[in-house]
Tab-separated table of C-alpha atoms in Angstrom:
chain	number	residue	atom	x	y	z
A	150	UNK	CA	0.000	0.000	0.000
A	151	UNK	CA	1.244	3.823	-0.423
A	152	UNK	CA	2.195	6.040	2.125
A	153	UNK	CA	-1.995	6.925	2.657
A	154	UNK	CA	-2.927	3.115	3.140
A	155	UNK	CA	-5.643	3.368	0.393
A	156	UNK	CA	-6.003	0.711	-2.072
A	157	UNK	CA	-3.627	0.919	-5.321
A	158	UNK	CA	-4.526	-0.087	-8.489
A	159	UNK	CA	-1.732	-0.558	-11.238
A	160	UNK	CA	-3.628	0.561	-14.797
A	161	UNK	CA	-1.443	-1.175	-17.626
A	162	UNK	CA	-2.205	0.767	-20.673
A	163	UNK	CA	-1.940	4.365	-18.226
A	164	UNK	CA	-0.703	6.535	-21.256
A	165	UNK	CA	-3.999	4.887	-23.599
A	166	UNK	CA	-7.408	6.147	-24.175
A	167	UNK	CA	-9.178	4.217	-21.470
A	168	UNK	CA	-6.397	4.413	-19.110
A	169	UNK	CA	-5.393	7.977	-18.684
A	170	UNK	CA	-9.314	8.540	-18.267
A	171	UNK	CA	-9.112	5.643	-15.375
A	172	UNK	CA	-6.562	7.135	-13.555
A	173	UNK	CA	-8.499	10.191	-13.167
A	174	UNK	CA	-11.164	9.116	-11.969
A	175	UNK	CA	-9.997	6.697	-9.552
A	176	UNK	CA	-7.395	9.589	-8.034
A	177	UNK	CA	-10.904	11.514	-7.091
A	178	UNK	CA	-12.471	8.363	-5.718
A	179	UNK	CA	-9.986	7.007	-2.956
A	180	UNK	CA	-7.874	4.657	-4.655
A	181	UNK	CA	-4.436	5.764	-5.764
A	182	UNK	CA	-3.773	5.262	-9.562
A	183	UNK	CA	-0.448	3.730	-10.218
A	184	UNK	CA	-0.539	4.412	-14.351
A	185	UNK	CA	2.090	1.765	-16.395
A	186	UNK	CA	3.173	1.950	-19.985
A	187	UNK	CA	7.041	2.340	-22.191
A	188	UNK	CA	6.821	5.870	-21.226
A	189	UNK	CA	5.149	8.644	-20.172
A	190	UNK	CA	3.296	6.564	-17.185
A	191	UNK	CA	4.011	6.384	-13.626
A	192	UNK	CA	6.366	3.524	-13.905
A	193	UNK	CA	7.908	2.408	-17.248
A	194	UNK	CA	6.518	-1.201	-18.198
A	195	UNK	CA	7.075	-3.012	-21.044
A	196	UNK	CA	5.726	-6.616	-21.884
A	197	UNK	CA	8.921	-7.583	-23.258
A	198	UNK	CA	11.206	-6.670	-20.317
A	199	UNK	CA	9.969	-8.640	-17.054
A	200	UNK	CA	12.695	-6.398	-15.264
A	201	UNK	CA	10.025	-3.662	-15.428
A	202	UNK	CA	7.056	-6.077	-14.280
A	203	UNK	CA	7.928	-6.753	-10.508
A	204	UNK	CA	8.888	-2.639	-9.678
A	205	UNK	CA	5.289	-1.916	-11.240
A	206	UNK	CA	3.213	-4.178	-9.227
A	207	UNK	CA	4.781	-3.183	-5.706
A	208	UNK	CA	2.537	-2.442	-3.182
A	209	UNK	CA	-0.544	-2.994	-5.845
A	210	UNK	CA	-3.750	-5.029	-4.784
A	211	UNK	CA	-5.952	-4.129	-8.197
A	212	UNK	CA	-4.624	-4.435	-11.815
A	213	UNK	CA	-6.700	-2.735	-14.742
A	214	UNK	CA	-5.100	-5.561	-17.663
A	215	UNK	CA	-4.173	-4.486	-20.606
A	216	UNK	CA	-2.655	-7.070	-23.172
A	217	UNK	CA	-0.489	-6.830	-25.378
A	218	UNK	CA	-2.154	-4.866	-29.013
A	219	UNK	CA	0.415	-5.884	-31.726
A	220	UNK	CA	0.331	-9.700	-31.713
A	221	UNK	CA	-1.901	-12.329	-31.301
A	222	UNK	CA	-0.175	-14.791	-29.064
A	223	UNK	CA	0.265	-13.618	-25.900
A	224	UNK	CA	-1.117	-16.360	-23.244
A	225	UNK	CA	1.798	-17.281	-21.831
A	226	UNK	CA	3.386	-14.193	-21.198
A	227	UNK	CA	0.371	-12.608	-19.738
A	228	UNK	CA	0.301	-15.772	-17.505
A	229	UNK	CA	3.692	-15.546	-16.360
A	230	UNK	CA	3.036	-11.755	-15.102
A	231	UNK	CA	-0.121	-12.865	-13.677
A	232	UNK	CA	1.644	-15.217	-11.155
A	233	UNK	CA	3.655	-12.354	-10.342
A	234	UNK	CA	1.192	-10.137	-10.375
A	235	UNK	CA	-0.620	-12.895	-7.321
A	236	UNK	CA	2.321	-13.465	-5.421
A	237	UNK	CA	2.562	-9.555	-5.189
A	238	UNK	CA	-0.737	-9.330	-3.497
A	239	UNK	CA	-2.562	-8.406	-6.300
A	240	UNK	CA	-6.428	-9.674	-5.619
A	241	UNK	CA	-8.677	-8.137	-8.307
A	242	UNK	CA	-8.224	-7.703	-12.044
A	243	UNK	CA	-10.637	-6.316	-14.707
A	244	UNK	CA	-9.581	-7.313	-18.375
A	245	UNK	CA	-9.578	-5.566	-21.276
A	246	UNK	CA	-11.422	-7.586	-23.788
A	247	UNK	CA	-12.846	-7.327	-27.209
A	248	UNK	CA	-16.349	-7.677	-27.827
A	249	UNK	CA	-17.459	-11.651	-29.163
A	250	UNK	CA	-13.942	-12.667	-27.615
A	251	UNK	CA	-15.018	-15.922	-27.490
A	252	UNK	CA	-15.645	-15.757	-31.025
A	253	UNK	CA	-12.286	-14.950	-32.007
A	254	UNK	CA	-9.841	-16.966	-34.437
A	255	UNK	CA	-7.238	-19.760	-33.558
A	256	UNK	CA	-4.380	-17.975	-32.237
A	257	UNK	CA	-5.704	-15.094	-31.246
A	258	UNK	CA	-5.327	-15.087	-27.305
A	259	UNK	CA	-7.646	-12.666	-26.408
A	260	UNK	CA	-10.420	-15.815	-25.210
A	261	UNK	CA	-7.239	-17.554	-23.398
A	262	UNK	CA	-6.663	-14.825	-21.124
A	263	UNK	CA	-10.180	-14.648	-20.445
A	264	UNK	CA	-10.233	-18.818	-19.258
A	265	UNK	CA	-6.769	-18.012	-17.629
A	266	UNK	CA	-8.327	-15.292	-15.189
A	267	UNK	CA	-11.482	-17.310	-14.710
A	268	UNK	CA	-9.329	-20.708	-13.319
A	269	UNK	CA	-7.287	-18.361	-10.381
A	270	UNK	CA	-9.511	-18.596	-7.275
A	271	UNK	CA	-6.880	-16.317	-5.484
A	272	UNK	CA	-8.415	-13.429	-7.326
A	273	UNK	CA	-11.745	-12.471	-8.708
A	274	UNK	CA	-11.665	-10.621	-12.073
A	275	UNK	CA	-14.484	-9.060	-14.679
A	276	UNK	CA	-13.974	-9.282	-18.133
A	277	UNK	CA	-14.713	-5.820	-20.199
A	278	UNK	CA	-15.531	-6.718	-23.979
A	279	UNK	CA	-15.342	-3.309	-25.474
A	280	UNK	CA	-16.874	-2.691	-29.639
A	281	UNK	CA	-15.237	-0.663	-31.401
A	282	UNK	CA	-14.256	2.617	-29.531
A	283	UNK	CA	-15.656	6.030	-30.864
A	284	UNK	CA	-12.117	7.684	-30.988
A	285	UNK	CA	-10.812	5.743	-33.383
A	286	UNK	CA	-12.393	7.880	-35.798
A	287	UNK	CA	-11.120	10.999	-34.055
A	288	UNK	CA	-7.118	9.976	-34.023
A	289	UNK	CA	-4.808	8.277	-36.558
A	290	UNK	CA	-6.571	4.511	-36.494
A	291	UNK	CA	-9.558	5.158	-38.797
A	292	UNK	CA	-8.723	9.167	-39.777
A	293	UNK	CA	-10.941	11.518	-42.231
A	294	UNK	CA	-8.207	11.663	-45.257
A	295	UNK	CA	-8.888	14.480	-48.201
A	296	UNK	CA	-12.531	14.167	-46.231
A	297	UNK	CA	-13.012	10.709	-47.238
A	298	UNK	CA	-13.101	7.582	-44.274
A	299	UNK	CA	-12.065	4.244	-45.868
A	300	UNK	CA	-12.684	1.082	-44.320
A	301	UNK	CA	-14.096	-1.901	-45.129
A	302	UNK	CA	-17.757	-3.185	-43.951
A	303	UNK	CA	-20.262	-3.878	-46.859
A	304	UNK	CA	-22.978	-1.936	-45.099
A	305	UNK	CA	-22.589	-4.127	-41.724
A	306	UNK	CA	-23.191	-2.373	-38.282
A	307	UNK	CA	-21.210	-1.997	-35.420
A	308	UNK	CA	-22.108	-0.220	-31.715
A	309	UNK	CA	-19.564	2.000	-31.332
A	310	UNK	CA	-18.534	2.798	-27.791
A	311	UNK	CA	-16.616	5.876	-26.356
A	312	UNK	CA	-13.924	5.047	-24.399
A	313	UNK	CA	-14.859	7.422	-21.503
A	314	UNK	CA	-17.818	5.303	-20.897
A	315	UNK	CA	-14.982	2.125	-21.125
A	316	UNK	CA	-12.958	4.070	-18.332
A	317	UNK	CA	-16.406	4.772	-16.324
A	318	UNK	CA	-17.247	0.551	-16.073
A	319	UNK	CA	-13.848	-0.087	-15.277
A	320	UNK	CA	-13.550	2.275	-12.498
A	321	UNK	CA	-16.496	1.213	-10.770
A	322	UNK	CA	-14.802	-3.026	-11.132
A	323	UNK	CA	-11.923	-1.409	-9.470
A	324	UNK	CA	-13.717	0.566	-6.907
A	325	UNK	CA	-16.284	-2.603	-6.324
A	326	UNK	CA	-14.209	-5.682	-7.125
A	327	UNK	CA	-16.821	-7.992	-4.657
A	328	UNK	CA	-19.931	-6.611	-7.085
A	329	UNK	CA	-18.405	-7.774	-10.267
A	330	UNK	CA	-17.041	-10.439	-9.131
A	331	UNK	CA	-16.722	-12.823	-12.573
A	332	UNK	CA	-18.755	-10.897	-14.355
A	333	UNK	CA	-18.487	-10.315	-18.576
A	334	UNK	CA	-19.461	-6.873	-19.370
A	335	UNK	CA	-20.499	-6.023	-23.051
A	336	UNK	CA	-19.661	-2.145	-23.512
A	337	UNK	CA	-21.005	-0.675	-26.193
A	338	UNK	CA	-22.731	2.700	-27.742
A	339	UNK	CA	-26.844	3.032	-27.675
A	340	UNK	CA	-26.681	2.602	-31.376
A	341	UNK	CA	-25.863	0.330	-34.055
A	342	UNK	CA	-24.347	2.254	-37.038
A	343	UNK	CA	-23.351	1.902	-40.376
A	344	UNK	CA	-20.095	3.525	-41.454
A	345	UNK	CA	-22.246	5.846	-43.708
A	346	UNK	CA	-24.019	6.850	-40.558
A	347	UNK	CA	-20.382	7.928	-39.071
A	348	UNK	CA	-19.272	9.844	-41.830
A	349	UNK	CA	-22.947	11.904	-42.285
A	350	UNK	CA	-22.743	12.586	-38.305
A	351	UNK	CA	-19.141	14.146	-38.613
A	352	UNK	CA	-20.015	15.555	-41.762
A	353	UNK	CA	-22.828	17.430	-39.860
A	354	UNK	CA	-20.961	18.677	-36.606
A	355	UNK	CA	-18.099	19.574	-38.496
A	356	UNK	CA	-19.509	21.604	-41.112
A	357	UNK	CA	-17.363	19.893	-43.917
A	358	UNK	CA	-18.313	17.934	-46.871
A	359	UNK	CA	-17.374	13.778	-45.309
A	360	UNK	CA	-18.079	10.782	-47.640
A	361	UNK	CA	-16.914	6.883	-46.607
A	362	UNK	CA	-15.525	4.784	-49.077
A	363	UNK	CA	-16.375	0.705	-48.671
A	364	UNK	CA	-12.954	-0.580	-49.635
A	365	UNK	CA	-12.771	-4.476	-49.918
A	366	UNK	CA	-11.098	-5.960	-47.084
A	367	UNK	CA	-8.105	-7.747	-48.378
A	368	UNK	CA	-7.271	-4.763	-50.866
A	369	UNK	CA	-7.457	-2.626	-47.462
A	370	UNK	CA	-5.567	-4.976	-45.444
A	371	UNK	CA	-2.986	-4.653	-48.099
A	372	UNK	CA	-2.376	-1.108	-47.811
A	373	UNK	CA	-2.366	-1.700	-43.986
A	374	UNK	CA	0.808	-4.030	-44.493
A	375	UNK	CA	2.107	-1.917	-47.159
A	376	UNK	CA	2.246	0.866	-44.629
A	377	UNK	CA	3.954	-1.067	-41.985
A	378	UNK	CA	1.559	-2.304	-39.702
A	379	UNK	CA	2.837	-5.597	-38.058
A	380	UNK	CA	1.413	-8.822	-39.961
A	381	UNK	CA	-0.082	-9.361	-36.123
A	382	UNK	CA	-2.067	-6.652	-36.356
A	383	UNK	CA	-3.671	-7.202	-39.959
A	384	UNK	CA	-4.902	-10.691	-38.762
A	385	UNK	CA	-7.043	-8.860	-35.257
A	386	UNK	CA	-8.126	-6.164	-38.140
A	387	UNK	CA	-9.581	-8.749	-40.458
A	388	UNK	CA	-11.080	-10.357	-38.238
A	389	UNK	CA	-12.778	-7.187	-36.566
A	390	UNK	CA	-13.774	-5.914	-40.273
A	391	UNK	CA	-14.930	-9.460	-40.871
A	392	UNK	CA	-17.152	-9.116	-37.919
A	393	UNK	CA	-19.014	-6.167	-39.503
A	394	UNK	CA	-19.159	-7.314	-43.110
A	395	UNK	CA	-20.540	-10.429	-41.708
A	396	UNK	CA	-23.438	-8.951	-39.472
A	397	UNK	CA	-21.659	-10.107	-36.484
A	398	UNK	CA	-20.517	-6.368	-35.340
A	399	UNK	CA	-21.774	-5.256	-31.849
A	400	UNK	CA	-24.910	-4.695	-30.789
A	401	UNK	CA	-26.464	-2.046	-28.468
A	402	UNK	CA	-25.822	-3.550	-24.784
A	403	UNK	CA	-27.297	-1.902	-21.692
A	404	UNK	CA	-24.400	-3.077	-19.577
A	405	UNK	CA	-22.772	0.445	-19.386
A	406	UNK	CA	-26.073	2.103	-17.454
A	407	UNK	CA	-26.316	-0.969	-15.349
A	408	UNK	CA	-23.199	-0.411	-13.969
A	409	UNK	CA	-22.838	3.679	-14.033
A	410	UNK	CA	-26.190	4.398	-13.691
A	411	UNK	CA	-26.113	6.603	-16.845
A	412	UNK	CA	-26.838	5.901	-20.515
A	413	UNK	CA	-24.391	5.203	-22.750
A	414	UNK	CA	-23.027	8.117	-24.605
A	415	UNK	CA	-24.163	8.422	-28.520
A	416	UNK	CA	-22.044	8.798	-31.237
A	417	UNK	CA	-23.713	12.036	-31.958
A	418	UNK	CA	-22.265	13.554	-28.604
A	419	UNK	CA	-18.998	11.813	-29.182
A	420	UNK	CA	-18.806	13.652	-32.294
A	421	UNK	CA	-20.293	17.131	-30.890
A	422	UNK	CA	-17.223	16.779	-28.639
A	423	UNK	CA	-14.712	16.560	-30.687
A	424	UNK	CA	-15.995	18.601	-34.167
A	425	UNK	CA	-12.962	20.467	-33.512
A	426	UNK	CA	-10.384	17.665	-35.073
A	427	UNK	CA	-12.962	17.267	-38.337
A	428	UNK	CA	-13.387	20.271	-38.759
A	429	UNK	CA	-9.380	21.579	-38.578
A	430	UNK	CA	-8.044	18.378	-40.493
């Protein structure tokens, strides 16, 4: 414990956009926010150097578990910090997930983490399974180029969630762990849009012509490689896209007010917010 004897909670992911948003609201709620990432964080941590794993988890009895976004195996090494993370006195983690995790391909570990928490009796855990998050349209992963959005869905749907709201669930596991206690949270937006629907709602706060281009997946995941994205990466992506195309994207959950006690927030607020970046780019 720190110096105050309240309850620390290490937030892997600290620098990221549900864990910056975390930390501040667990700092105003009595539990001290230990933020972890390369840089930039509290403490520096870095999946691929366990000499940074042990400092980060001192004194820690709550882990917000982040894995790692650039790969797609990942089991074992998670596993290996997670027995450090229990003999550190770590007692409650919430996860990170993706929504339909259990739906995902062979060799993606996202589902494997998921069992792994669920077989540790020393520690309970809740499982967030997150859609698509709303900024991804508002930063570099799915940006408004020459006022054109390309990505591929073939008219599919997808409940696109804001990360705040992400942050907001996730706090109250932390704050709570006993009233989540192996519990699978879908987190998601009140809506199920098209990417057509995106583009005319930016196009409208922003004041600036928008159109969305349906590119066909493989040609798309092409000029993903082609760009330098790790091979990794192109498999979760096609697999996410594939979701949508397929009819399988998210679908409005209530799971968010259940636990918050407020509504989810709409992509039309999300986009009120943050006109500013559409409308300057």
């Amino acid at each position: 414990m720190n110096d105050n004897t309240s309850p620390v909670a290490l937030i892997l992911g600290g620098t990221g956009r549900t864990g910056s948003l975390l930390a501040d609201t667990l700092a105003g709620r009595g539990i001290t926010p230990r933020t972890a990432a390369r840089s930039g964080a509290d403490v520096r941590f870095d999946w691929d150097d366990p000499a940074t794993h042990s400092g980060a988890l001192a004194g820690v009895d709550r882990l917000y578990l982040v894995t790692p976004t650039l790969r797609l195996s990942y089991a074992a090494q998670v596993a290996a910090f997670l027995d450090l993370a229990e003999a550190a006195g770590v007692r409650h983690v919430t996860y990170l997930s993706v929504y339909n995790a259990d739906q995902a391909p062979a060799g993606v570990d996202i589902a494997a983490v998921e069992a792994d928490l669920a077989s540790r009796p020393g520690i309970t855990h809740a499982v967030l399974r997150s859609a698509w998050v709303m900024q991804n349209f508002a930063d570099d992963h799915l940006p408004v180029i020459d006022r054109v959005l390309t990505a591929p869905s073939a008219g599919g749907r997808e409940a696109f969630v804001d990360a705040a709201d992400i942050a907001a669930v996730a706090a109250e596991t932390l704050l709570a762990p006993e009233a989540h206690t192996g519990v699978t949270y879908a987190l998601t937006g009140p809506q199920a849009l098209t990417f057509r629907e995106v583009t005319d709602t930016i196009a409208a706060v922003s004041g600036r012509p928008v159109s969305y281009h349906d590119i066909d997946q493989e040609a798309w995941i092409t000029d993903l490689l082609t760009a330098g994205i790790p091979a990794d990466f192109a498999v979760m992506m096609r697999w996410l896209t594939g979701a949508i195309i397929d009819g399988n994207g998210a679908t409005p959950s209530d799971d968010i007010e259940k636990v918050t006690g407020r509504p989810s927030t709409a992509f039309g607020e999300f986009a009120r917010r943050n006109a500013h970046i559409w409308a300057a780019s």
